[in-house]
Coordinates of C-alpha atoms in Angstrom, one line a residue:
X1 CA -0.4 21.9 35.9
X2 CA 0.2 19.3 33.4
X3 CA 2.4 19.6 30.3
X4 CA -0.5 19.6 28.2
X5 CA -2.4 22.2 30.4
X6 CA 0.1 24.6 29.1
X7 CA 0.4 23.5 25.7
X8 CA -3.6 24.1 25.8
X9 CA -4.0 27.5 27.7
X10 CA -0.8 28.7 25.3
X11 CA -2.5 28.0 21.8
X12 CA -5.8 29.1 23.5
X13 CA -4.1 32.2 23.7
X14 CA -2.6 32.3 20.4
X15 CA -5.6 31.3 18.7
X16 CA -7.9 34.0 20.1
X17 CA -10.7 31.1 21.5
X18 CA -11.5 28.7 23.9
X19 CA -12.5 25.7 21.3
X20 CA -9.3 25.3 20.0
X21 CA -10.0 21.9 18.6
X22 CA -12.6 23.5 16.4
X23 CA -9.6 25.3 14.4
X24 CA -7.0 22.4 14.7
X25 CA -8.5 19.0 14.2
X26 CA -8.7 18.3 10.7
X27 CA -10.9 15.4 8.7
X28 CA -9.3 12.7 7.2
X29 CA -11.1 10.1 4.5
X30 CA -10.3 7.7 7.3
X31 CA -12.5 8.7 9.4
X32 CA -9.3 8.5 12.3
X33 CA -9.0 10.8 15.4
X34 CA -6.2 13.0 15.0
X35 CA -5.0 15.1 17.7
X36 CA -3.3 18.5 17.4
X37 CA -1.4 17.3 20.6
X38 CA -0.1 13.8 21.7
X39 CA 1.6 12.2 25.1
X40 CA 2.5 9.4 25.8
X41 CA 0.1 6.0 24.9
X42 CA 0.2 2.8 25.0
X43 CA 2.0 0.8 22.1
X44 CA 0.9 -1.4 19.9
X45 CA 3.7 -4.7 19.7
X46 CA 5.1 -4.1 15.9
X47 CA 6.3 -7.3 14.5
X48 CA 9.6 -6.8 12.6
X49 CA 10.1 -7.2 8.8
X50 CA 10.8 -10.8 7.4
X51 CA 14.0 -9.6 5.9
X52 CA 16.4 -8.0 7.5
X53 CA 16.9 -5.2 5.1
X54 CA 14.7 -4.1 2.7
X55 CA 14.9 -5.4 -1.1
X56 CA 15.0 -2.4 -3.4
X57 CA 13.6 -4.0 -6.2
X58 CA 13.8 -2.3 -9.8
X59 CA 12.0 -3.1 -13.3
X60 CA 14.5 -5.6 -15.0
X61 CA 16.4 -3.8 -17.9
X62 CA 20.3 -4.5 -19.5
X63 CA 22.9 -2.6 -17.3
X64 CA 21.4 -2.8 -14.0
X65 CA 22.7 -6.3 -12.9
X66 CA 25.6 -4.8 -11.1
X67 CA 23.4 -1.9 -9.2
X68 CA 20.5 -4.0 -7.9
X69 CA 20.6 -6.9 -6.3
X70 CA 16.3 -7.8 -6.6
X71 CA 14.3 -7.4 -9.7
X72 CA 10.7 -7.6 -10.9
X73 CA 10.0 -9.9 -13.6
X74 CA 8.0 -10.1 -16.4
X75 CA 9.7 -12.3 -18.6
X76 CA 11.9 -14.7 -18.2
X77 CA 15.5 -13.6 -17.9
X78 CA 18.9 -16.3 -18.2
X79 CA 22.0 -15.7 -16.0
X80 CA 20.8 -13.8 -13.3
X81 CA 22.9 -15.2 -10.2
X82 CA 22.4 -14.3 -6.4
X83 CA 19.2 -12.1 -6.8
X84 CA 15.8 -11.9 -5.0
X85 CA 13.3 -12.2 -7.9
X86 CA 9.7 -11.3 -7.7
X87 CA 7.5 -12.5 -10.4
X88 CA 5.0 -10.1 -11.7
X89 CA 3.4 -12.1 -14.8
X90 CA 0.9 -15.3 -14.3
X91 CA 1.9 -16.6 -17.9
X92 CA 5.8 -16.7 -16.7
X93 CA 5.1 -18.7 -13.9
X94 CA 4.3 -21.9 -16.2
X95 CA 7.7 -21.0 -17.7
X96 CA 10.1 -19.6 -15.6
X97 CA 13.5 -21.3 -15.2
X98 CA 15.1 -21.2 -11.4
X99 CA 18.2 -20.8 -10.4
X100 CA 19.8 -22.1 -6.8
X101 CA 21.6 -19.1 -5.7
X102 CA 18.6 -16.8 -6.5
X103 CA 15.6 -16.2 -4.7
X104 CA 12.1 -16.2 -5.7
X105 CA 8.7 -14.6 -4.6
X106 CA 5.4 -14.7 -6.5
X107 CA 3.7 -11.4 -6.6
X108 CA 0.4 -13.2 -8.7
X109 CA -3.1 -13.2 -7.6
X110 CA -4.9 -15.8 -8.2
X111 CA -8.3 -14.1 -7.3
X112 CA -10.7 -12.4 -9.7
X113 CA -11.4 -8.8 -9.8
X114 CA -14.8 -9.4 -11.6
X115 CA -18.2 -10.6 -10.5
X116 CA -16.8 -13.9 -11.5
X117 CA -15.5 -14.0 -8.4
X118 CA -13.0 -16.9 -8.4
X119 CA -9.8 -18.4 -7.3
X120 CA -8.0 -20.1 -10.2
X121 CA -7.1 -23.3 -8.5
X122 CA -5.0 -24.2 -11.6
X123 CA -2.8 -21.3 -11.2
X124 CA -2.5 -21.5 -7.7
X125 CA -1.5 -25.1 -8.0
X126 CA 1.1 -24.2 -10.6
X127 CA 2.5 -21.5 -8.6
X128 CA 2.3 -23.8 -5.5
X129 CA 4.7 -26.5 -7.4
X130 CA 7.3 -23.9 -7.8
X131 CA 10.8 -23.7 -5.5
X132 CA 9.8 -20.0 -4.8
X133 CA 10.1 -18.9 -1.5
X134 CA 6.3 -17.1 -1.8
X135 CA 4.5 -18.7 -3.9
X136 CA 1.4 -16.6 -4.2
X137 CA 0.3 -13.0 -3.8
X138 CA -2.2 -11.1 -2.4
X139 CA -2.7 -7.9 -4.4
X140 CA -4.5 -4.6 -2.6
X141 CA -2.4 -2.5 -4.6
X142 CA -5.5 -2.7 -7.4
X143 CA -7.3 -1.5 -4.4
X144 CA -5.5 1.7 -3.5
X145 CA -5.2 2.7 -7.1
X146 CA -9.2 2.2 -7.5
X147 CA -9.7 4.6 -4.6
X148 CA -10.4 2.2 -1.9
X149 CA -9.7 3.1 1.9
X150 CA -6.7 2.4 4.1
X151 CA -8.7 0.6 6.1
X152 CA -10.5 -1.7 3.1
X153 CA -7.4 -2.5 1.8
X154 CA -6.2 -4.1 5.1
X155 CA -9.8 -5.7 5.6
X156 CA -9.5 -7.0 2.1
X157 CA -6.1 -8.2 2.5
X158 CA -7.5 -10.4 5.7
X159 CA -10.4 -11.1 4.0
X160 CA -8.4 -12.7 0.7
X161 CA -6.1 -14.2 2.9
X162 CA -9.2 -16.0 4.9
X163 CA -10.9 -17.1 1.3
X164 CA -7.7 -18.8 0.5
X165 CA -7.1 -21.2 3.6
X166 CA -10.6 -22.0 3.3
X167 CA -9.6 -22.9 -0.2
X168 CA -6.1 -24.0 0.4
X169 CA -5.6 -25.3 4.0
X170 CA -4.4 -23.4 6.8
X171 CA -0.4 -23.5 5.4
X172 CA -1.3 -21.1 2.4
X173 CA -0.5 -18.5 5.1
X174 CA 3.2 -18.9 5.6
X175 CA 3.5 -18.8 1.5
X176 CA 2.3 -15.4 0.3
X177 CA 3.5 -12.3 -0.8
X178 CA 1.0 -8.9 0.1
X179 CA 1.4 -6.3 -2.3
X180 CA 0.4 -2.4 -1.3
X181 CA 0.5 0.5 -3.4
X182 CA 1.5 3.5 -1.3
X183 CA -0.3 6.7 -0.9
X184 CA 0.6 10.2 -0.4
X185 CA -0.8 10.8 3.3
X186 CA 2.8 9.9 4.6
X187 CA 2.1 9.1 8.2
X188 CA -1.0 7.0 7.7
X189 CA 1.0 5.2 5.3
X190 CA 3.6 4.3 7.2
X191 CA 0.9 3.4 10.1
X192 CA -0.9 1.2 7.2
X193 CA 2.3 -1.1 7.0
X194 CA 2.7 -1.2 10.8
X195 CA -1.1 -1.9 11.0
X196 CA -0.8 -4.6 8.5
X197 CA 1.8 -6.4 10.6
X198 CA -0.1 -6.6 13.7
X199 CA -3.3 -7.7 11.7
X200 CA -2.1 -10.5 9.9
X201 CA -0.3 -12.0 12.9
X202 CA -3.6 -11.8 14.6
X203 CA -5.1 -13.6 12.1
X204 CA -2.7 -16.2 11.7
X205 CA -3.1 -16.9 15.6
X206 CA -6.8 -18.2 14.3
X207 CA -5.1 -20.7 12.6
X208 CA -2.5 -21.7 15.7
X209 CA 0.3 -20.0 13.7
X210 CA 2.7 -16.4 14.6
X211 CA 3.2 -15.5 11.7
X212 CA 4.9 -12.4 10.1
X213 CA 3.3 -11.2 6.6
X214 CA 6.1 -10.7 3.8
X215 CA 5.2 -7.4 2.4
X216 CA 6.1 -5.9 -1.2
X217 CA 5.4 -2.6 -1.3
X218 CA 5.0 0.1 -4.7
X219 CA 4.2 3.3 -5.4
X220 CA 0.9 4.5 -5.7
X221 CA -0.4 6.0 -9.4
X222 CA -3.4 7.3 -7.8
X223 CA -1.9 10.6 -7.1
X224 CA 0.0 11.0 -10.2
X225 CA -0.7 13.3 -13.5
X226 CA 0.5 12.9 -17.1
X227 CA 1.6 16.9 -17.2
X228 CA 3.4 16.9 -13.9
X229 CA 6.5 14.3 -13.9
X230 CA 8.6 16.3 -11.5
X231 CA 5.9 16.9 -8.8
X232 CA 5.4 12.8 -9.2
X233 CA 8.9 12.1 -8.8
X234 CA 8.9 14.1 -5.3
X235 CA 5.2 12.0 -4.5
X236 CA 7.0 8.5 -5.0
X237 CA 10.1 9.6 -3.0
X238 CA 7.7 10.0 -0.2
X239 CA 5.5 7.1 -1.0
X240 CA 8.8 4.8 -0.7
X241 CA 10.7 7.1 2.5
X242 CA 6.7 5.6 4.0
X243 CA 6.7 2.0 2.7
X244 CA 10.6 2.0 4.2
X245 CA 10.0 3.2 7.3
X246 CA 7.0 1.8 7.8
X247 CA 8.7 -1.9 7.8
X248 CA 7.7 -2.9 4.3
X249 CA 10.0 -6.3 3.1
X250 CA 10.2 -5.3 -0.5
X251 CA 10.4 -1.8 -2.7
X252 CA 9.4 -0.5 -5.6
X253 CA 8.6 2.3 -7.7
X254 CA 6.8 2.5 -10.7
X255 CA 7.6 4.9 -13.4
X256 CA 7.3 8.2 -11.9
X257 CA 6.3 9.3 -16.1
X258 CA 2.5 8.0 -16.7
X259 CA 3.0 8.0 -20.6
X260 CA 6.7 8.2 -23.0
X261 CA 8.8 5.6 -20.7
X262 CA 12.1 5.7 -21.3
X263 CA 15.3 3.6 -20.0
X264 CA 16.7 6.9 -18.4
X265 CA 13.0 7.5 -16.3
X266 CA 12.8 3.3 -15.1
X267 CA 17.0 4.3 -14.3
X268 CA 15.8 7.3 -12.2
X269 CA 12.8 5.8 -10.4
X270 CA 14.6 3.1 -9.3
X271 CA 17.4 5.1 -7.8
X272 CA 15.6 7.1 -5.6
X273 CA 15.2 3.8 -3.4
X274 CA 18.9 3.8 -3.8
X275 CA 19.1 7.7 -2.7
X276 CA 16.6 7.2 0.3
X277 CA 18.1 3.6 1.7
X278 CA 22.0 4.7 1.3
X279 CA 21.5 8.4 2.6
X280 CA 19.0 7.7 5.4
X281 CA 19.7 4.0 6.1
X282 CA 16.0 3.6 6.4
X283 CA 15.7 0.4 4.6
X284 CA 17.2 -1.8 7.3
X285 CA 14.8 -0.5 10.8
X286 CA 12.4 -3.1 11.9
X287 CA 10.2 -0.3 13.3
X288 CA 11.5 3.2 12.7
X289 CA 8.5 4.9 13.8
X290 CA 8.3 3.0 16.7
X291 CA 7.8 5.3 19.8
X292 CA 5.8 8.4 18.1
X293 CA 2.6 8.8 20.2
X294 CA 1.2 10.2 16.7
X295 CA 2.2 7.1 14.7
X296 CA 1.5 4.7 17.2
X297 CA -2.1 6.3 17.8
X298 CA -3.2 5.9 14.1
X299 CA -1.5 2.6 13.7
X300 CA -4.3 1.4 16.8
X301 CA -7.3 3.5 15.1
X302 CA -6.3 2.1 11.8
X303 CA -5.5 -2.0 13.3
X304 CA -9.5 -1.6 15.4
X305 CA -11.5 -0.2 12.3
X306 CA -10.3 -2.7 9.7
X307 CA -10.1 -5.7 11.8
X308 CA -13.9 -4.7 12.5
X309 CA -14.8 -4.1 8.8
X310 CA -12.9 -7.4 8.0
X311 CA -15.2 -9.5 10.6
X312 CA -17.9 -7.8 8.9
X313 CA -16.6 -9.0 5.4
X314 CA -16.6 -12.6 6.9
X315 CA -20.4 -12.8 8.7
X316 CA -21.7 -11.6 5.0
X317 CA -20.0 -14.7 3.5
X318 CA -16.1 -13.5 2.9
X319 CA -14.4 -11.4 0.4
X320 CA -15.3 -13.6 -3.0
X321 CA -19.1 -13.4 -1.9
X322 CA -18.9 -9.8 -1.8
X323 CA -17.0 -9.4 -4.9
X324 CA -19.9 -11.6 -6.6
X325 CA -22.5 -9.7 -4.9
X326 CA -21.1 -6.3 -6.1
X327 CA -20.6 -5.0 -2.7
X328 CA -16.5 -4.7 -2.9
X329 CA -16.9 -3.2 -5.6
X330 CA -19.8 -0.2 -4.5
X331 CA -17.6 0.0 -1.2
X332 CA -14.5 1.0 -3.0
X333 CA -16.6 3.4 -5.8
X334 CA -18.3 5.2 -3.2
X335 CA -14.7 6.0 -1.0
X336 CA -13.2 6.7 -4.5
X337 CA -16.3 9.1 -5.6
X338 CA -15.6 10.8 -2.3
X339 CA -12.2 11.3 -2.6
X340 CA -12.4 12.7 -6.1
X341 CA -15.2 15.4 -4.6
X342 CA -12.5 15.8 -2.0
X343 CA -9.6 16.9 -4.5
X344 CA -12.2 19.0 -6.7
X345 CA -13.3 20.9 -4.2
X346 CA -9.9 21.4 -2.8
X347 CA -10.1 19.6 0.2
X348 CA -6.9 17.5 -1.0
X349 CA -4.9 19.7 -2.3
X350 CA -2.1 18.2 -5.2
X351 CA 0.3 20.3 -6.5
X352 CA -0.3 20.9 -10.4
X353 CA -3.7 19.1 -10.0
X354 CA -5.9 21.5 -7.6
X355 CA -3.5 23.7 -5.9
X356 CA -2.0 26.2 -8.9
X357 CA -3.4 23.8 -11.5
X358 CA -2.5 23.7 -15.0
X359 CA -5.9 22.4 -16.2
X360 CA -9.5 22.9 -16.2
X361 CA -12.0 20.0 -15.4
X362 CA -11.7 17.9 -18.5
X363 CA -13.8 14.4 -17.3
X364 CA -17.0 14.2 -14.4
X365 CA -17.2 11.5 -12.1
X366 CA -19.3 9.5 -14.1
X367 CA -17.0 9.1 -16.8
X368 CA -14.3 8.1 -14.5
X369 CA -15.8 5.6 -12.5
X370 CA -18.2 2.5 -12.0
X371 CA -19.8 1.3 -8.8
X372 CA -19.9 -2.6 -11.1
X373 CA -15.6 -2.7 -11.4
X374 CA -12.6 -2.0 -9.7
X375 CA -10.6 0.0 -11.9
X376 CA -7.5 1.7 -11.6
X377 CA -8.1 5.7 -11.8
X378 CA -5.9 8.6 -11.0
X379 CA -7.1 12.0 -9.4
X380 CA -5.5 13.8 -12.4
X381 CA -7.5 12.4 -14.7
X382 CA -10.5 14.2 -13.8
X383 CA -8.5 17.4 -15.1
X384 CA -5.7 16.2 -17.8

């Protein structure tokens, strides 16, 4: 008898039944298999990270020069020597001065959100004349935080990324930047990375390239309240230990307070990158999950569905022509609807939110969201 005959005929017993899967398999707004019991499967190849450790990149502010060594900009700032920079604001790319020993990475989208449904060519030509080593960005972090699915933000990702060589020529590939928000469902989201990885190399073998995607990787404000700081600080610990260990290039965390920033909470938020990469050493792994049956499992699932929804993207006419058609936008409202249902009725449980909640039900569904626009909304906000 197999190793997993036991396993089966021991929780059999424990549980009192025969269907034990009945009891232990759990749904997931992914829609992925996941098994109460794993052995050993085959492995999907995991491309390592483009930099060899992982940038812990924090919000630029006075004092912080000596403790991080990559920032995120939003204005222009003089005298910074021997830094990775990523740029955050379109109007500082006309502006921005660069320096030889630093290093620079564009984290601007030069896509539409709206029915518009555009690439600025301008802006991408500005940002293409700069000596950055990225010079564009392909943002899915707006994605995540309007409620799309794991496996829509990697579709869309593709699906961007395919709208801009047809725009740009084949090359655009080997300069962008892809820029994830990170969720709480810690596993998935470390597969979503992985996933990512394998994905975009595919993709870039369409184009007779092997390419590795550069990947810059935040946490998530989907899952965070205005009433619960401390419970948000322990979300983007986890969100980050994910993005890390999943093989992301770049980190960073957004204020873990929604509302009354201060210098001390940007201090704090970007030191628990610092606590996670110099306690665990996560930050320089090309593949630290590498090897778990569970990980590697989801990591497939996830790669199959959204290479499948992204080819489905491209026979209806690419990502633009669904953004003008409305159709990325009703995709992402209706997975965001049903995630919402999913947290009011307990499904999701979030500390402080839904599970010993300090609130009643303030805002409906309606209120919060609109199958015409992505929007950013958080969870909370249904009951803050």
């Amino acid at each position: 008898m197999s190793g997993f005959d036991n396993w089966e005929k021991l929780v059999q017993k424990q549980l009192k039944t025969d269907d034990i899967y009945a009891i232990l398999q759990k749904e997931n707004l992914e829609n992925i298999t996941v098994k109460p019991y794993y052995q050993n499967n085959s492995e999907t190849k995991i491309l390592p990270k483009v930099e060899e450790s992982t940038y812990l990149v924090a919000a630029y502010q006075d004092g912080l020069e000596e403790q991080a060594f990559a920032f995120l900009l939003n204005e222009n700032v003089e005298g910074l020597e021997e830094k990775a920079l990523f740029v955050n604001n379109p109007d500082l790319a006309e502006h921005i001065l660069t320096e030889e020993t630093n290093r620079y990475f564009s984290l601007i989208d030069v896509f539409s959100d709206d029915k518009t449904a555009e690439i600025s060519e301008h802006l991408a030509g500005e940002l293409l004349s700069k000596a950055f080593e990225r010079q564009i960005g392909i943002d899915v972090s707006l994605h995540q935080n309007a409620g799309a699915s794991i496996i829509q933000q990697l579709a869309f990702a593709l699906a961007k990324s395919k709208d801009l060589v047809e725009k740009l020529g084949a090359e655009i590939l080997e300069k962008l930047v892809f820029r994830f928000a990170i969720g709480s469902n810690y596993f998935f989201e470390i597969a979503k990375i992985r996933a990512f990885k394998y994905l975009f190399n595919q993709l870039s073998k369409e184009f007779e390239k092997d390419l590795i995607p550069y990947i810059f990787a935040e946490t998530s404000f989907r899952n965070k309240s205005k009433n619960d700081s401390d419970n948000n600080l322990i979300r983007s610990t986890l969100e980050l230990a994910s993005a890390m260990i999943g093989g992301a290039d770049a980190v960073f965390s957004n204020d873990y307070k929604i509302e009354n920033h201060t210098e001390l909470s940007k201090e704090i938020s970007f030191k628990q990158q610092i606590v996670l990469a110099y306690e665990s050493i996560i930050n320089v792994f090309e593949d630290a999950s590498s090897g778990s049956y569970f990980v590697e499992d989801i990591t497939q699932q996830l790669a199959e569905k959204s290479w499948k929804l992204f080819l489905e993207i491209e026979e209806k006419g690419g990502y633009l022509e669904l953004l003008k058609s409305g159709e990325i936008q009703k995709m992402i409202f209706e997975q965001a609807v049903k995630e919402q249902s999913w947290v009011e009725e307990g499904k999701i449980k979030i500390i402080g939110i839904n599970l010993y909640p300090k609130l009643e039900k303030k805002k409906t569904v309606d209120e919060l969201y609109n199958s015409n626009e992505i929007k950013a909304v958080r969870l909370a906000e249904m009951f803050e």
